[in-house]
C-alpha angles and dihedrals in degrees: 000000000000114000112254094021117139126185117246110259119228115250118251112226115228090004122156116286117252115273114264117215111215109227116240114256111255111249118206130179110250113203091198090066095055111100135176105237103176143351132197111208091194097056094027090227128140135209117210134175128203148126132286108306100225125134128171091351096306139090105277099221097151093048090046098050092042092052091048088053090051092051091049090054092047097047105027101024090232131092125248111267111260093235095053113146119212121226102198111205105191116194097184125120127250089215099075105355101055090116089062094044088053091065090056093046093050094047095049091046092054096036107039090152091062107039146009122205126220112184108205112162117200128182119180135233130308095204129049124232086227089074094065132075115245093253092057094038091059090058096043093052089071095052114106098232093119094030091118089072094047090049093050093048091052089051091050090055092047093047092048092054097042115103115226138176089262131032111259131214111205108207117194115190147149125186101286097023095228115070110042090018089048091052094052098038091040088056090050092049094049094045101042110013102045096242121151127238091249092050094054092046090050092051093048091050092047090054093046097041088224140058118296110262114263097243093057095037090056090048092051090048091055090050092048091054090048094050094046103037103029102030096032098235097153094179086078085080127179118003123205 
């Protein structure tokens, strides 16, 4: 018998159709989605938000740093310092976005002088605070089930204010730059920048060009109630 030969298999009438693998959605860096969120003139550090920085199947460092520079000129009337170091805070999941995370890992491994990666996946909330009576809601607001977002936001503030040998650009992103990113940056804006819940939702939806996904909108709503009713930040305003 010839090596590698295999007998032809009989066809099975009415058998199951062959499995179809759904192609992964192409992810492309969108400069329009990149925004300057905050800047500390004392430390010289920046906080940006945006979507996944991938272009032509590679990490889009040049496009990312050039867009950051453009936003700095637009908002601060000064260019980004040439020696700016990027702290890449990636919110994506290893479960179904590992192929995207790989681009970030490879780039930071080969370019440690340009960027450092922090992988910090966040998800949202399955239930809505609207489902609970006020008496129960008051108790649940102090449970740590979305504490990962609070913890990250506190770190963002600390990193922004920390002086280093080089100016640093914190870049918070997920895949689309609006849902998970909107939840984290929206929390930061409500807690530290005086923005209302409705303002951060409006900004996230303007960036996305669609409504915020339910999982992250529910998460942001929980956070808004916590900031307003437990921490007393009244600028959060109405929540619905």
